[in-house]
Amino acid sequence: MRKLTAGLFIAADGVVESPEQWHFPYFDAEMGAAVGARLAEADTVLLGRATYDTFAESWPAREESGGEEGGMAKALGDARKIVVSRSELKLTWRNSEQLQGDLVEGVTALKREEGGPIGMSGSISVVRALLAAGLIDELYLLVHPIAVGRGTRLFEEGADPIRLKLLSSTAFASGVLHTVYGPADR
């Protein structure tokens, strides 16, 4: 079965919403290498619609211009991209397709297909649903030393508990903690 990994930028108070408003002062070569390594190993990328839209607006241009992010941009462009949305989508980025049917059933079938790891970046509602269904094998959290104070948190108030076990943890020079969790029952 294929491994599914999900990665999120998260504030110390659990906020995952709008990281572009608070995370860039902490982004450095260490964080770039960690994010890049995880996504580079994936041959399939699973994205929610909003994350897909953001990526599709920026990564193709980065690939075209080359430069420092050209390699990562090409890898993302070459990867199979599966977009989760209840609405019919017109997908413009190459190698993109929409997940058909139920999310849990579709991702379960995707994990059973031949291929390498499946990576996720962002896509909070999709991550929540797949964590609750026990389909995420590794959850990569880049915990930033900032309390944002407001915004969507990874775990909703009143949600059922999800038991996790710490697989690894690294402190970056920026103060960001790079933590990797897996399901506690495996």
C-alpha positions as a Markdown table, in Angstrom:
| # | Residue | x | y | z |
|---|---|---|---|---|
| 1 | Met | 0.0 | 0.0 | 0.0 |
| 2 | Arg | 1.3 | 3.5 | -0.9 |
| 3 | Lys | 2.3 | 5.8 | 2.0 |
| 4 | Leu | 0.3 | 9.1 | 2.3 |
| 5 | Thr | 2.1 | 12.0 | 4.0 |
| 6 | Ala | 0.7 | 15.4 | 4.8 |
| 7 | Gly | 2.6 | 18.5 | 5.7 |
| 8 | Leu | 1.4 | 21.8 | 7.3 |
| 9 | Phe | 2.8 | 25.0 | 8.6 |
| 10 | Ile | 1.3 | 25.5 | 12.0 |
| 11 | Ala | 1.6 | 28.2 | 14.6 |
| 12 | Ala | 2.4 | 27.3 | 18.3 |
| 13 | Asp | -1.3 | 27.9 | 19.1 |
| 14 | Gly | -2.5 | 25.4 | 16.5 |
| 15 | Val | -3.5 | 27.8 | 13.8 |
| 16 | Val | -2.9 | 26.5 | 10.2 |
| 17 | Glu | -4.9 | 29.1 | 8.3 |
| 18 | Ser | -3.2 | 31.6 | 6.0 |
| 19 | Pro | 0.4 | 30.7 | 6.8 |
| 20 | Glu | 1.5 | 33.2 | 4.1 |
| 21 | Gln | 0.6 | 35.9 | 6.6 |
| 22 | Trp | 2.9 | 34.7 | 9.4 |
| 23 | His | 5.3 | 32.0 | 8.3 |
| 24 | Phe | 7.8 | 33.7 | 5.9 |
| 25 | Pro | 10.0 | 35.3 | 8.6 |
| 26 | Tyr | 10.8 | 31.7 | 9.7 |
| 27 | Phe | 11.3 | 30.2 | 6.3 |
| 28 | Asp | 15.0 | 29.3 | 5.7 |
| 29 | Ala | 17.2 | 26.8 | 3.9 |
| 30 | Glu | 16.5 | 24.2 | 6.6 |
| 31 | Met | 12.8 | 24.4 | 6.2 |
| 32 | Gly | 13.0 | 24.5 | 2.5 |
| 33 | Ala | 15.1 | 21.4 | 2.4 |
| 34 | Ala | 12.6 | 19.6 | 4.7 |
| 35 | Val | 9.6 | 20.6 | 2.7 |
| 36 | Gly | 11.4 | 19.9 | -0.6 |
| 37 | Ala | 12.6 | 16.4 | 0.4 |
| 38 | Arg | 9.1 | 15.3 | 1.4 |
| 39 | Leu | 7.4 | 16.5 | -1.7 |
| 40 | Ala | 10.2 | 15.4 | -4.0 |
| 41 | Glu | 9.8 | 11.7 | -2.9 |
| 42 | Ala | 6.1 | 11.8 | -3.9 |
| 43 | Asp | 5.0 | 10.9 | -7.4 |
| 44 | Thr | 1.4 | 11.9 | -6.6 |
| 45 | Val | 0.3 | 15.1 | -4.8 |
| 46 | Leu | -3.2 | 15.2 | -3.3 |
| 47 | Leu | -4.5 | 18.8 | -2.9 |
| 48 | Gly | -7.7 | 20.5 | -1.8 |
| 49 | Arg | -9.2 | 22.9 | -4.3 |
| 50 | Ala | -8.0 | 26.1 | -2.6 |
| 51 | Thr | -4.4 | 24.8 | -2.2 |
| 52 | Tyr | -4.4 | 23.6 | -5.8 |
| 53 | Asp | -5.5 | 27.0 | -7.0 |
| 54 | Thr | -2.7 | 28.7 | -5.1 |
| 55 | Phe | -0.1 | 26.2 | -6.4 |
| 56 | Ala | -1.4 | 26.3 | -10.0 |
| 57 | Glu | -1.1 | 30.1 | -10.0 |
| 58 | Ser | 2.5 | 30.2 | -8.9 |
| 59 | Trp | 4.5 | 27.0 | -9.5 |
| 60 | Pro | 4.1 | 26.8 | -13.3 |
| 61 | Ala | 5.6 | 30.3 | -13.6 |
| 62 | Arg | 8.4 | 29.4 | -11.2 |
| 63 | Glu | 9.2 | 26.4 | -13.4 |
| 64 | Glu | 9.2 | 28.5 | -16.5 |
| 65 | Ser | 11.6 | 31.1 | -15.1 |
| 66 | Gly | 13.9 | 28.5 | -13.6 |
| 67 | Gly | 16.1 | 29.9 | -10.9 |
| 68 | Glu | 16.3 | 28.7 | -7.3 |
| 69 | Glu | 12.9 | 27.1 | -7.2 |
| 70 | Gly | 13.0 | 25.7 | -10.8 |
| 71 | Gly | 13.8 | 22.1 | -9.8 |
| 72 | Met | 11.0 | 21.9 | -7.2 |
| 73 | Ala | 8.6 | 23.6 | -9.6 |
| 74 | Lys | 9.4 | 21.1 | -12.3 |
| 75 | Ala | 9.0 | 18.2 | -9.9 |
| 76 | Leu | 5.6 | 19.5 | -8.8 |
| 77 | Gly | 4.6 | 20.0 | -12.4 |
| 78 | Asp | 5.7 | 16.5 | -13.4 |
| 79 | Ala | 3.9 | 14.9 | -10.5 |
| 80 | Arg | 0.4 | 13.5 | -10.8 |
| 81 | Lys | -1.9 | 16.0 | -9.0 |
| 82 | Ile | -5.2 | 14.9 | -7.7 |
| 83 | Val | -7.6 | 17.7 | -6.6 |
| 84 | Val | -10.3 | 17.2 | -4.0 |
| 85 | Ser | -13.5 | 19.2 | -4.6 |
| 86 | Arg | -17.2 | 18.7 | -4.6 |
| 87 | Ser | -17.6 | 21.1 | -7.5 |
| 88 | Glu | -16.7 | 20.3 | -11.1 |
| 89 | Leu | -13.3 | 21.9 | -11.8 |
| 90 | Lys | -11.5 | 23.1 | -14.9 |
| 91 | Leu | -7.9 | 22.2 | -14.1 |
| 92 | Thr | -5.2 | 24.1 | -16.0 |
| 93 | Trp | -1.9 | 22.7 | -14.5 |
| 94 | Arg | -0.5 | 19.7 | -16.4 |
| 95 | Asn | -0.9 | 16.2 | -14.9 |
| 96 | Ser | -3.9 | 17.3 | -12.9 |
| 97 | Glu | -7.2 | 15.4 | -12.4 |
| 98 | Gln | -10.1 | 15.6 | -10.0 |
| 99 | Leu | -10.8 | 13.0 | -7.4 |
| 100 | Gln | -14.1 | 11.4 | -8.3 |
| 101 | Gly | -16.7 | 10.3 | -5.7 |
| 102 | Asp | -16.3 | 10.0 | -1.9 |
| 103 | Leu | -13.0 | 11.3 | -0.4 |
| 104 | Val | -12.3 | 8.4 | 1.9 |
| 105 | Glu | -13.2 | 5.8 | -0.7 |
| 106 | Gly | -11.2 | 7.6 | -3.4 |
| 107 | Val | -8.1 | 8.0 | -1.3 |
| 108 | Thr | -8.3 | 4.4 | -0.1 |
| 109 | Ala | -8.4 | 3.3 | -3.7 |
| 110 | Leu | -5.5 | 5.7 | -4.6 |
| 111 | Lys | -3.4 | 4.2 | -1.8 |
| 112 | Arg | -4.0 | 0.7 | -3.2 |
| 113 | Glu | -2.7 | 1.7 | -6.7 |
| 114 | Glu | 0.8 | 1.0 | -7.8 |
| 115 | Gly | 3.2 | 3.9 | -7.3 |
| 116 | Gly | 5.3 | 5.8 | -4.9 |
| 117 | Pro | 4.4 | 7.9 | -1.9 |
| 118 | Ile | 1.5 | 10.3 | -2.1 |
| 119 | Gly | 2.2 | 13.8 | -0.6 |
| 120 | Met | -0.1 | 16.5 | 0.6 |
| 121 | Ser | 0.7 | 20.2 | 1.4 |
| 122 | Gly | -1.8 | 22.4 | 3.1 |
| 123 | Ser | -5.4 | 21.4 | 2.3 |
| 124 | Ile | -6.6 | 21.6 | 5.9 |
| 125 | Ser | -10.1 | 20.2 | 5.5 |
| 126 | Val | -8.8 | 17.3 | 3.5 |
| 127 | Val | -6.1 | 16.6 | 6.1 |
| 128 | Arg | -8.7 | 16.7 | 8.9 |
| 129 | Ala | -11.0 | 14.2 | 7.1 |
| 130 | Leu | -8.1 | 11.8 | 6.2 |
| 131 | Leu | -6.7 | 11.9 | 9.7 |
| 132 | Ala | -10.1 | 11.1 | 11.1 |
| 133 | Ala | -10.4 | 8.2 | 8.7 |
| 134 | Gly | -6.9 | 6.9 | 9.6 |
| 135 | Leu | -5.5 | 7.3 | 6.1 |
| 136 | Ile | -2.6 | 9.5 | 6.8 |
| 137 | Asp | 0.6 | 7.6 | 7.5 |
| 138 | Glu | 2.8 | 10.5 | 8.4 |
| 139 | Leu | 1.8 | 14.0 | 9.5 |
| 140 | Tyr | 4.6 | 16.6 | 9.1 |
| 141 | Leu | 4.1 | 19.7 | 11.2 |
| 142 | Leu | 6.4 | 22.6 | 11.0 |
| 143 | Val | 5.5 | 24.3 | 14.3 |
| 144 | His | 6.4 | 28.0 | 14.2 |
| 145 | Pro | 7.3 | 30.0 | 17.3 |
| 146 | Ile | 4.4 | 32.4 | 17.0 |
| 147 | Ala | 0.9 | 32.5 | 18.5 |
| 148 | Val | -1.3 | 33.8 | 15.7 |
| 149 | Gly | -4.3 | 34.2 | 18.0 |
| 150 | Arg | -7.1 | 33.6 | 15.5 |
| 151 | Gly | -7.8 | 31.4 | 12.5 |
| 152 | Thr | -8.6 | 27.9 | 11.7 |
| 153 | Arg | -6.8 | 25.3 | 13.8 |
| 154 | Leu | -5.7 | 21.9 | 12.7 |
| 155 | Phe | -8.0 | 20.1 | 15.1 |
| 156 | Glu | -11.5 | 21.4 | 15.5 |
| 157 | Glu | -13.1 | 22.0 | 18.9 |
| 158 | Gly | -15.3 | 19.0 | 19.8 |
| 159 | Ala | -13.7 | 16.7 | 17.3 |
| 160 | Asp | -13.1 | 13.1 | 18.3 |
| 161 | Pro | -9.6 | 12.5 | 19.6 |
| 162 | Ile | -7.0 | 11.2 | 17.1 |
| 163 | Arg | -4.1 | 9.4 | 18.8 |
| 164 | Leu | -0.7 | 10.0 | 17.3 |
| 165 | Lys | 2.8 | 8.9 | 18.1 |
| 166 | Leu | 5.9 | 11.0 | 17.6 |
| 167 | Leu | 8.2 | 9.5 | 14.9 |
| 168 | Ser | 10.8 | 12.3 | 14.8 |
| 169 | Ser | 11.4 | 15.9 | 15.9 |
| 170 | Thr | 14.1 | 18.4 | 14.9 |
| 171 | Ala | 14.6 | 21.9 | 16.1 |
| 172 | Phe | 15.6 | 24.3 | 13.3 |
| 173 | Ala | 17.9 | 27.3 | 14.0 |
| 174 | Ser | 14.9 | 29.6 | 13.2 |
| 175 | Gly | 13.0 | 28.2 | 16.3 |
| 176 | Val | 10.7 | 26.1 | 14.1 |
| 177 | Leu | 10.1 | 22.5 | 15.3 |
| 178 | His | 9.9 | 19.9 | 12.5 |
| 179 | Thr | 7.8 | 17.1 | 13.9 |
| 180 | Val | 6.6 | 13.9 | 12.3 |
| 181 | Tyr | 3.7 | 12.0 | 13.7 |
| 182 | Gly | 2.2 | 8.7 | 12.7 |
| 183 | Pro | -1.0 | 6.9 | 13.9 |
| 184 | Ala | -0.5 | 5.6 | 17.5 |
| 185 | Asp | -2.1 | 2.3 | 16.7 |
| 186 | Arg | 0.5 | 1.2 | 14.0 |
